[in-house]
Tab-separated table of C-alpha atoms and ligand atoms in Angstrom:
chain	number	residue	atom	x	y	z
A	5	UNK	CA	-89.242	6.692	-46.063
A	6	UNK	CA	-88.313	9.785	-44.145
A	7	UNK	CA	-86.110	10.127	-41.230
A	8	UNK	CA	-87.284	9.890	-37.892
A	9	UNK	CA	-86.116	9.792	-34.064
A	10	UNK	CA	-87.418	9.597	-30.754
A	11	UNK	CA	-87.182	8.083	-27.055
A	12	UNK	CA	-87.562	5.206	-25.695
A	13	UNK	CA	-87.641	4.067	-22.037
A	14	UNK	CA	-86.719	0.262	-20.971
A	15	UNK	CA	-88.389	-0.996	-17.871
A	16	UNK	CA	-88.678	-3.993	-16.111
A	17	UNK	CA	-88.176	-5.830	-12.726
A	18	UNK	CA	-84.256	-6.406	-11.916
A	19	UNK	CA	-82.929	-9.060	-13.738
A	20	UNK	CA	-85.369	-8.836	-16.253
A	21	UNK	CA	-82.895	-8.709	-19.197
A	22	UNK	CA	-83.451	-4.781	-19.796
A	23	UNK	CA	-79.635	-4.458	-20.270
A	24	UNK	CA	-79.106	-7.423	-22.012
A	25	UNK	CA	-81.694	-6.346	-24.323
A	26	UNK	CA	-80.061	-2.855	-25.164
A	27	UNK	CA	-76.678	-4.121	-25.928
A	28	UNK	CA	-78.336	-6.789	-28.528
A	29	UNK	CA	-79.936	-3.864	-30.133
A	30	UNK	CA	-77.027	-1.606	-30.534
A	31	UNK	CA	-74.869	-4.275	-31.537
A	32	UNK	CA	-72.236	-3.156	-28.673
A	33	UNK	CA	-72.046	-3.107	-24.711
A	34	UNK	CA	-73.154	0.005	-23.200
A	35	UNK	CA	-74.977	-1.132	-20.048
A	36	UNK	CA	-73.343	-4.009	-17.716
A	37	UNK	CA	-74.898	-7.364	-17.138
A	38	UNK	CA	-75.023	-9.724	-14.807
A	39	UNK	CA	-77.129	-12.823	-13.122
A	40	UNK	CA	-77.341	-10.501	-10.109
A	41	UNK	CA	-80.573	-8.178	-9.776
A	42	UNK	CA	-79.762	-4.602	-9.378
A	43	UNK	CA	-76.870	-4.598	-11.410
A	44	UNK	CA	-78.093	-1.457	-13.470
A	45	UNK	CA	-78.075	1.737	-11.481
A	46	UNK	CA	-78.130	4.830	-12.757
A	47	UNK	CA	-80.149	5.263	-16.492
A	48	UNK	CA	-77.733	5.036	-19.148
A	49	UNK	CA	-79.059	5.695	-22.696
A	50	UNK	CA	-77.517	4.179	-25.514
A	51	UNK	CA	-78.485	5.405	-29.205
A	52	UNK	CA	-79.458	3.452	-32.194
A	53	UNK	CA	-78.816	4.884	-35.798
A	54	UNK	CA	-80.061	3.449	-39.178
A	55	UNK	CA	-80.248	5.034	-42.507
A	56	UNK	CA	-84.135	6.214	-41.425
A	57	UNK	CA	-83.622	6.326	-38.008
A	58	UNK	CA	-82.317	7.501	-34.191
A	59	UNK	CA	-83.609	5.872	-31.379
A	60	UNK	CA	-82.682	7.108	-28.380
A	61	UNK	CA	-82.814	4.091	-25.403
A	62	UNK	CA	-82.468	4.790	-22.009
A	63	UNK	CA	-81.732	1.404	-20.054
A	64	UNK	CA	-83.319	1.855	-16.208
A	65	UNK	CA	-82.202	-0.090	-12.941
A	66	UNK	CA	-84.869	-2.394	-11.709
A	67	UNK	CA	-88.014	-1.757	-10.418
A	68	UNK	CA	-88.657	-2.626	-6.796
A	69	UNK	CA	-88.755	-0.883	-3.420
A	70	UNK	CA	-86.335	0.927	-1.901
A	71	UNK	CA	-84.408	0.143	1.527
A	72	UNK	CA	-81.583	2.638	1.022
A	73	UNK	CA	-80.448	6.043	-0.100
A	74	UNK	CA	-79.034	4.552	-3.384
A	75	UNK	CA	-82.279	2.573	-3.633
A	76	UNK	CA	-84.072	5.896	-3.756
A	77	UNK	CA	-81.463	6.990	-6.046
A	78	UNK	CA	-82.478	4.028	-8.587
A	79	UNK	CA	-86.250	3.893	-8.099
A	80	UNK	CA	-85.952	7.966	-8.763
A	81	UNK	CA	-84.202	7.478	-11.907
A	82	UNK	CA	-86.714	4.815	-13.192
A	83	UNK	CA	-89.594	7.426	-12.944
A	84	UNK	CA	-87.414	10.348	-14.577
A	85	UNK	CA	-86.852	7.918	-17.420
A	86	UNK	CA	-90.763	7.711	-18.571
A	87	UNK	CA	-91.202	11.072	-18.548
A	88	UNK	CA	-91.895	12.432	-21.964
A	89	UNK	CA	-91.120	9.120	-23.980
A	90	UNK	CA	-92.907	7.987	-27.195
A	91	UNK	CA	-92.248	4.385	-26.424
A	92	UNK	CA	-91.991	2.018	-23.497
A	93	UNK	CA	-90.021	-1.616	-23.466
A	94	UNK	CA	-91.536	-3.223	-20.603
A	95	UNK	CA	-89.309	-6.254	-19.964
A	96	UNK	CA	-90.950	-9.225	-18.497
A	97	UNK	CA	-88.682	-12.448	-18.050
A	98	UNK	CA	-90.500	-15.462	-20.123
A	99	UNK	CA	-88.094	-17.867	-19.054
A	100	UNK	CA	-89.855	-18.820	-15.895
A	101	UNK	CA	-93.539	-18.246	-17.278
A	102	UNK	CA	-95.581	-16.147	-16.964
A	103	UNK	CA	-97.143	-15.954	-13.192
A	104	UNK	CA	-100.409	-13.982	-12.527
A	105	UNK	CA	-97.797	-11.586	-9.943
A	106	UNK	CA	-96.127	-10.852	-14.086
A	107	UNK	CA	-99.968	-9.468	-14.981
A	108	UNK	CA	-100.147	-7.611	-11.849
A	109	UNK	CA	-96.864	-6.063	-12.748
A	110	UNK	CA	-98.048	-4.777	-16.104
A	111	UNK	CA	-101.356	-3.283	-15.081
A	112	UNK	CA	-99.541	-0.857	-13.101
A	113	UNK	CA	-98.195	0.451	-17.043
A	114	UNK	CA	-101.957	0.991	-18.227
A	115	UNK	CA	-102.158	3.924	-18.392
A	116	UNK	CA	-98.599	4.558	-20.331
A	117	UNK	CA	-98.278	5.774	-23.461
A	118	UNK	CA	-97.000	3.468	-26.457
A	119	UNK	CA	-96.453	0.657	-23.883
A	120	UNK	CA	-94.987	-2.921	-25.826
A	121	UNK	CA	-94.213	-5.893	-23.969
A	122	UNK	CA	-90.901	-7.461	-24.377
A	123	UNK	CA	-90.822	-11.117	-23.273
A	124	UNK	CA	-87.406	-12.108	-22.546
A	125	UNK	CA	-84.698	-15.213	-22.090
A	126	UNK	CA	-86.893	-16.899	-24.753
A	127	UNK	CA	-83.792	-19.433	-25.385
A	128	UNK	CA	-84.179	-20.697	-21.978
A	129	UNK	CA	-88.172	-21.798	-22.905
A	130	UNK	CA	-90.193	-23.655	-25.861
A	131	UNK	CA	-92.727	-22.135	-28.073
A	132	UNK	CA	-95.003	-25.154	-26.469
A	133	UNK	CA	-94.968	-23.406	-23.212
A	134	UNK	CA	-94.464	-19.891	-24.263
A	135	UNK	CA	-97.513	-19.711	-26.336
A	136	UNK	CA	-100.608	-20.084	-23.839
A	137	UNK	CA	-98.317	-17.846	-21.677
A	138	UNK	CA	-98.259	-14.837	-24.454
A	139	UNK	CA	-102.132	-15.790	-25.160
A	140	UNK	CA	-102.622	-14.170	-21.326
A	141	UNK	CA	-101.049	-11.572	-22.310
A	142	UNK	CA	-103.248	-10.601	-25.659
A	143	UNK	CA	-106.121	-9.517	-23.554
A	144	UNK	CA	-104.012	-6.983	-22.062
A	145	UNK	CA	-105.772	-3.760	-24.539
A	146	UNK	CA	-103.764	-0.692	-24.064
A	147	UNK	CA	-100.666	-2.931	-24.717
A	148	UNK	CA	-99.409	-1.662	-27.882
A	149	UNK	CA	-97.635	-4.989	-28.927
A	150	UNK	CA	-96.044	-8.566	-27.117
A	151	UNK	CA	-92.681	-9.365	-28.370
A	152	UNK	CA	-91.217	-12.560	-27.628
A	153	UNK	CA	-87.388	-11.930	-28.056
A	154	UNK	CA	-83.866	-13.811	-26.852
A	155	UNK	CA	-81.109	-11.361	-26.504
A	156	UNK	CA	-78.795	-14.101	-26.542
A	157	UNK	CA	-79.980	-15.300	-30.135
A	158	UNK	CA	-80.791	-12.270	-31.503
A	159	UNK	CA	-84.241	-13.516	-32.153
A	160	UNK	CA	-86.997	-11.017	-32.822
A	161	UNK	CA	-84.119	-7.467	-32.068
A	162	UNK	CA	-84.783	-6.667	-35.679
A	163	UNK	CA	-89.166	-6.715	-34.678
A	164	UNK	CA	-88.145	-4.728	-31.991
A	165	UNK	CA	-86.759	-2.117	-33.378
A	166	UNK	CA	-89.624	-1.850	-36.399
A	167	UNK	CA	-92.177	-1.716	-33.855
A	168	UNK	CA	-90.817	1.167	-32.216
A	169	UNK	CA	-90.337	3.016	-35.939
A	170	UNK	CA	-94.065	3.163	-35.968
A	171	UNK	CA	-94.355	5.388	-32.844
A	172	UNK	CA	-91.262	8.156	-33.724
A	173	UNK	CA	-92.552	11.176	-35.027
A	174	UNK	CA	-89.537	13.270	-34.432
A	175	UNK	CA	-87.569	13.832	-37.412
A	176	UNK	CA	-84.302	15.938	-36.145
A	177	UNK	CA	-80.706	14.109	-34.969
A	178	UNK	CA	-79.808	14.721	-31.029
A	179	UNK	CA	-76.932	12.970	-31.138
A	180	UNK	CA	-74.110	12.692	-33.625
A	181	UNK	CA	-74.085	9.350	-35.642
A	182	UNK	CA	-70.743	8.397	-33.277
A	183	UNK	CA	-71.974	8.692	-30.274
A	184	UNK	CA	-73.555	5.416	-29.129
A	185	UNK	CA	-73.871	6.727	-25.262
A	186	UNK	CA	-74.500	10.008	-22.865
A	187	UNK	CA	-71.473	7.957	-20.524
A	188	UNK	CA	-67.722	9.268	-19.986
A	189	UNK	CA	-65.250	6.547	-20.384
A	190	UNK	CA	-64.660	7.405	-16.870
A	191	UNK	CA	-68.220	6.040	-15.864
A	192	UNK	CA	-68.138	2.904	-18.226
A	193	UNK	CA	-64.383	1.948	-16.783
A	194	UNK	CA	-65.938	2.209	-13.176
A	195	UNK	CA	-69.287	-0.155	-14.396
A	196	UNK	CA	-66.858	-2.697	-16.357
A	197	UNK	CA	-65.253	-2.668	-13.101
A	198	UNK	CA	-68.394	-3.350	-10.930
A	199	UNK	CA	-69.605	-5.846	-13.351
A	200	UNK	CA	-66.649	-8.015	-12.570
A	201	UNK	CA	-67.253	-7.846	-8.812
A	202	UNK	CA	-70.756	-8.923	-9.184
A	203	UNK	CA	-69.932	-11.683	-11.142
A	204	UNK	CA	-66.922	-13.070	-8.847
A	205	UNK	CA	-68.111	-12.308	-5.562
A	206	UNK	CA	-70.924	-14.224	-3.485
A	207	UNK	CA	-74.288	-12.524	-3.345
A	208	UNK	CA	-74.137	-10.145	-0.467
A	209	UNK	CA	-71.094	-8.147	-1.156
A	210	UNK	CA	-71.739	-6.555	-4.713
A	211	UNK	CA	-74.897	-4.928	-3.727
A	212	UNK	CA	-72.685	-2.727	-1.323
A	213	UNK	CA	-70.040	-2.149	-3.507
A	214	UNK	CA	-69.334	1.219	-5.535
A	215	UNK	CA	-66.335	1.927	-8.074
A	216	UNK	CA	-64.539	5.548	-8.400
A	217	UNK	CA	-61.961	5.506	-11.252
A	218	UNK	CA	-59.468	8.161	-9.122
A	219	UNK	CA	-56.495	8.264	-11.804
A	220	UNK	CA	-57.071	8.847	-15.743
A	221	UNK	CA	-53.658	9.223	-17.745
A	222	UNK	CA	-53.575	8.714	-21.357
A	223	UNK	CA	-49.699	8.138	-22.280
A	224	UNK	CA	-48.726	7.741	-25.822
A	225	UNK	CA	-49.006	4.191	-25.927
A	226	UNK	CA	-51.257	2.933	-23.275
A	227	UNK	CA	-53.466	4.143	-20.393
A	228	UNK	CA	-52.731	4.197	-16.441
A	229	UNK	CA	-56.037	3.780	-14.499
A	230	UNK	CA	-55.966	3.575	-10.624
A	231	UNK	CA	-59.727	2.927	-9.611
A	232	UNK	CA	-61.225	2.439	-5.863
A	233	UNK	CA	-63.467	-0.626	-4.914
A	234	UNK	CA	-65.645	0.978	-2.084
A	235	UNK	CA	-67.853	-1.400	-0.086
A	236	UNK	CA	-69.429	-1.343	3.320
A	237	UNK	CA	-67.649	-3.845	5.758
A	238	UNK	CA	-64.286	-4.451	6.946
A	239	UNK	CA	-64.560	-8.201	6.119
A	240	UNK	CA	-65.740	-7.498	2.766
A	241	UNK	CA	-63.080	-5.812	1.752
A	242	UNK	CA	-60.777	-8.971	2.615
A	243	UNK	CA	-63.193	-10.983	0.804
A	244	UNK	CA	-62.900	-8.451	-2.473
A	245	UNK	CA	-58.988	-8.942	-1.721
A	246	UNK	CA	-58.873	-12.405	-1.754
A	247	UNK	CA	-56.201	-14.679	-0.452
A	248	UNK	CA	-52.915	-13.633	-1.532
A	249	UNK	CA	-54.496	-10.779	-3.741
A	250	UNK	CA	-56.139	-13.716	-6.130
A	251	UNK	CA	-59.962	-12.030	-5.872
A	252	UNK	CA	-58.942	-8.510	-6.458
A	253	UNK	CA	-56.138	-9.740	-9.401
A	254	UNK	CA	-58.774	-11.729	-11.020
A	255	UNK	CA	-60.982	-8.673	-10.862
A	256	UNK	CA	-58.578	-6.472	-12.358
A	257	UNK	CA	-57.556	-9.231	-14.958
A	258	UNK	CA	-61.008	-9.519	-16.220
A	259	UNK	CA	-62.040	-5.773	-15.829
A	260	UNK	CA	-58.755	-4.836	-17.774
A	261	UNK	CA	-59.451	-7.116	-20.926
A	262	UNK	CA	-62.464	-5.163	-21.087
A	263	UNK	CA	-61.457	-1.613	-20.588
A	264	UNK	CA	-58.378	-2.256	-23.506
A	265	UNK	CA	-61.191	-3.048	-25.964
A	266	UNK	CA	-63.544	-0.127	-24.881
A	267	UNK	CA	-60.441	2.383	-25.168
A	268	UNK	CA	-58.764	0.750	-28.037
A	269	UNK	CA	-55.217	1.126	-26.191
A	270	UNK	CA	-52.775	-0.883	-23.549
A	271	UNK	CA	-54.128	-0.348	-19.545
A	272	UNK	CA	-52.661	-0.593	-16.744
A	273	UNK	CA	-55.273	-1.067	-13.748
A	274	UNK	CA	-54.601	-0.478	-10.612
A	275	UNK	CA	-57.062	-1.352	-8.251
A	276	UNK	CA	-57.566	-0.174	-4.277
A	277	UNK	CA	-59.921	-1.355	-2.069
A	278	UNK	CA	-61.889	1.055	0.340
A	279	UNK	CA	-64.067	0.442	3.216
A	280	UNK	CA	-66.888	3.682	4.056
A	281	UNK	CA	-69.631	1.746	6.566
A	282	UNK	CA	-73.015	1.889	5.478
A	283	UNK	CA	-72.291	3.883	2.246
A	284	UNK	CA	-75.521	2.996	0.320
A	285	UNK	CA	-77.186	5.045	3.084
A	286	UNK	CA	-75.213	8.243	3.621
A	287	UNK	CA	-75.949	11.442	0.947
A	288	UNK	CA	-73.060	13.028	0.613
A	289	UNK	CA	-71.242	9.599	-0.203
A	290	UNK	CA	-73.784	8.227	-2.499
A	291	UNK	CA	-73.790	11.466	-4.086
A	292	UNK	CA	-70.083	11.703	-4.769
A	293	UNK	CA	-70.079	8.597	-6.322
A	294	UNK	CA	-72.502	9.676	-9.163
A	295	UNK	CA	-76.059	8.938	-7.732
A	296	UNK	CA	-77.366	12.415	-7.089
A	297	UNK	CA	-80.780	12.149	-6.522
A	298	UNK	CA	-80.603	16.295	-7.138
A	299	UNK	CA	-79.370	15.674	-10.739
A	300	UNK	CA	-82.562	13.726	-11.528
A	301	UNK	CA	-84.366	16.740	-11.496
A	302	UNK	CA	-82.820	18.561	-14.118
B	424	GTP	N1	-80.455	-17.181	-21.637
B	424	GTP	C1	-80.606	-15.861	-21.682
B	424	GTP	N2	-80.220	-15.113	-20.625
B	424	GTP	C2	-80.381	-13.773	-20.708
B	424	GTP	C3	-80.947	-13.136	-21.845
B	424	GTP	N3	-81.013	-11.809	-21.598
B	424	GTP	C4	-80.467	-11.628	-20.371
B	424	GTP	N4	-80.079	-12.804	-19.832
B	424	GTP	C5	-79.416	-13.013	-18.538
B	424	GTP	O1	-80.240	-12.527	-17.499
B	424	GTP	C6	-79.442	-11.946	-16.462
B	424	GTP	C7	-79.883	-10.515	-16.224
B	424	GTP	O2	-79.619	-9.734	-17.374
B	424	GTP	P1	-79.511	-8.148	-17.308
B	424	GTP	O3	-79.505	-7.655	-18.711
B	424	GTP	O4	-78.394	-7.725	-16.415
B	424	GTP	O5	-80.901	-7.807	-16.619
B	424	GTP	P2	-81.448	-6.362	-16.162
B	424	GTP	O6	-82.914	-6.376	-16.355
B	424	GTP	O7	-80.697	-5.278	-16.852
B	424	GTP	O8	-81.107	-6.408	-14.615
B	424	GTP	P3	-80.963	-5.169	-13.567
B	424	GTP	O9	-80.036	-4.164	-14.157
B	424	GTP	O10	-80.388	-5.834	-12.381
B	424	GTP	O11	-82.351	-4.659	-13.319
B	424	GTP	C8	-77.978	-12.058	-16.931
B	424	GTP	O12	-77.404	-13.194	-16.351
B	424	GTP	C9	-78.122	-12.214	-18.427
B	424	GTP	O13	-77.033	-12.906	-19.010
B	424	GTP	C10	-81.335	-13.956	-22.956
B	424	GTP	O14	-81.827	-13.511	-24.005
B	424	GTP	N5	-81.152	-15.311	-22.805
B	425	MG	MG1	-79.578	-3.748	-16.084
């Protein structure tokens, strides 16, 4: 067989498992998870390599409608990330069945090119149920194909990735067979960071939180980081601190494990937390941090 590459967008409502779903493909974390929608916010693409093959993912934030600045930011970045692709993952969460609103959802896709259904979380149902609810789905005539997958259990990745094969008619390399990601270590530090916020802290306060990595020193045996939580509210940030420091050290604890096996190398994290009111809704903040909705245009 010759070689072949080509793009592929996933989509998906948040918390769909679009993420998830990426990392089980490529074998390795690129994109942070968590049980919290909108965890995914800028598009990160993460690249697949076989012996016949590149595939070149781009994971998307959630779609859904946008309140804020960064919102705008995110739902932007979703529609940059269709543009031009041979394939599209649309994620759709089968462990809670699959609800007429689901249907609605994927109609909006008809008219998308190369457009395959990925039905998620499959672990968490039974074939019994999950049958009739894929049957719905059949009808569906510009959808190219309905995957029923579990990220967790690596069930049906392999399918996955065959059924996109069929739709890459490229046959050059972009990216060199080391690079699994268009992210700076910088930018994957920051997320591993964020990730651990979302999953420690209650539901309001990770949504308005933002991670800068401010310090960067590679020494010959390990690696100084100094990074800044940002979030919105003077009482947040005593929440993010914790009492006695325990929130923010267990942050750091957990973020640090992480960030020794991404840069193969001793870290020491220090972490700062910063309080800029309303920051999901002022520009030149939101663009700092990395969501330039100018950049999408490019
Ligand atoms: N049981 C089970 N849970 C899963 C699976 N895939 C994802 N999840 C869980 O579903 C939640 C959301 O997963 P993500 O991959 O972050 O979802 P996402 O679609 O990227 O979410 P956003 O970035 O917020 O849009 C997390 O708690 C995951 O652990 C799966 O195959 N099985
Ligand atoms: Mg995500």
């Amino acid at each position: 067989m010759s070689f072949k590459s080509g793009f592929v967008a996933i989509m998906g409502r948040p918390n769909a498992g679009k993420s998830t779903l990426l990392n089980a493909i490529l074998g390795t974390k690129v994109s942070i998870v968590s049980p919290k929608p909108q965890t995914t916010r800028n598009n990160i693409i993460g690249i697949y390599n076989d012996e016949e093959s590149q595939i070149v993912f781009t994971d998307t934030p959630g779609i859904n409608t946008a309140n804020t600045k960064l919102d705008e930011y995110m739902q932007k970045s979703v529609k940059s990330a269709k543009a031009g692709v041979d394939v599209v993952l649309l994620c759709v969460d089968g462990s809670k069945g699959i609800k007429q609103k689901d249907i609605d959802f994927i109609n909006d896709f008809k008219t998308t090119n190369n457009l395959m259904l990925i039905v998620t979380k499959t672990d968490l149902t039974n074939y019994e149920k999950l049958y009739p609810q894929l049957a719905q789905l059949n009808g569906l005539d510009y959808v190219k194909s309905i995957i029923p997958v579990s990220s967790f259990k690596g069930r049906n990745i392999d399918v996955v990735v065959n059924e996109i094969k069929k739709y890459l008619h490229d046959d050059i390399k972009y990216f060199d067979d080391d690079q699994y990601t268009d992210k700076s270590v910088r930018f994957m530090i920051s997320e591993l960071i964020r990730e651990k916020t979302l999953w420690l802290l209650q539901d309001e306060i990770p949504h308005g939180i933002a991670v800068e990595v401010t310090l960067f020193d590679e020494k010959p045996n390990r690696i100084d980081i100094d990074a800044d939580i940002i979030c919105e509210k003077e009482s947040h940030k005593q929440i993010i601190i914790g009492k006695n420091g325990s929130m923010i050290k267990e942050i750091g604890t957990k973020a640090r494990i992480e960030i020794e096996k991404l840069v193969d190398k001793k870290v020491f994290l220090n972490l700062f937390v910063k309080v800029k009111n309303g920051w999901r809704n002022k520009q030149s903040i939101i663009n700092d941090l990395g969501y330039d909705i100018k950049e999408l245009d490019k």
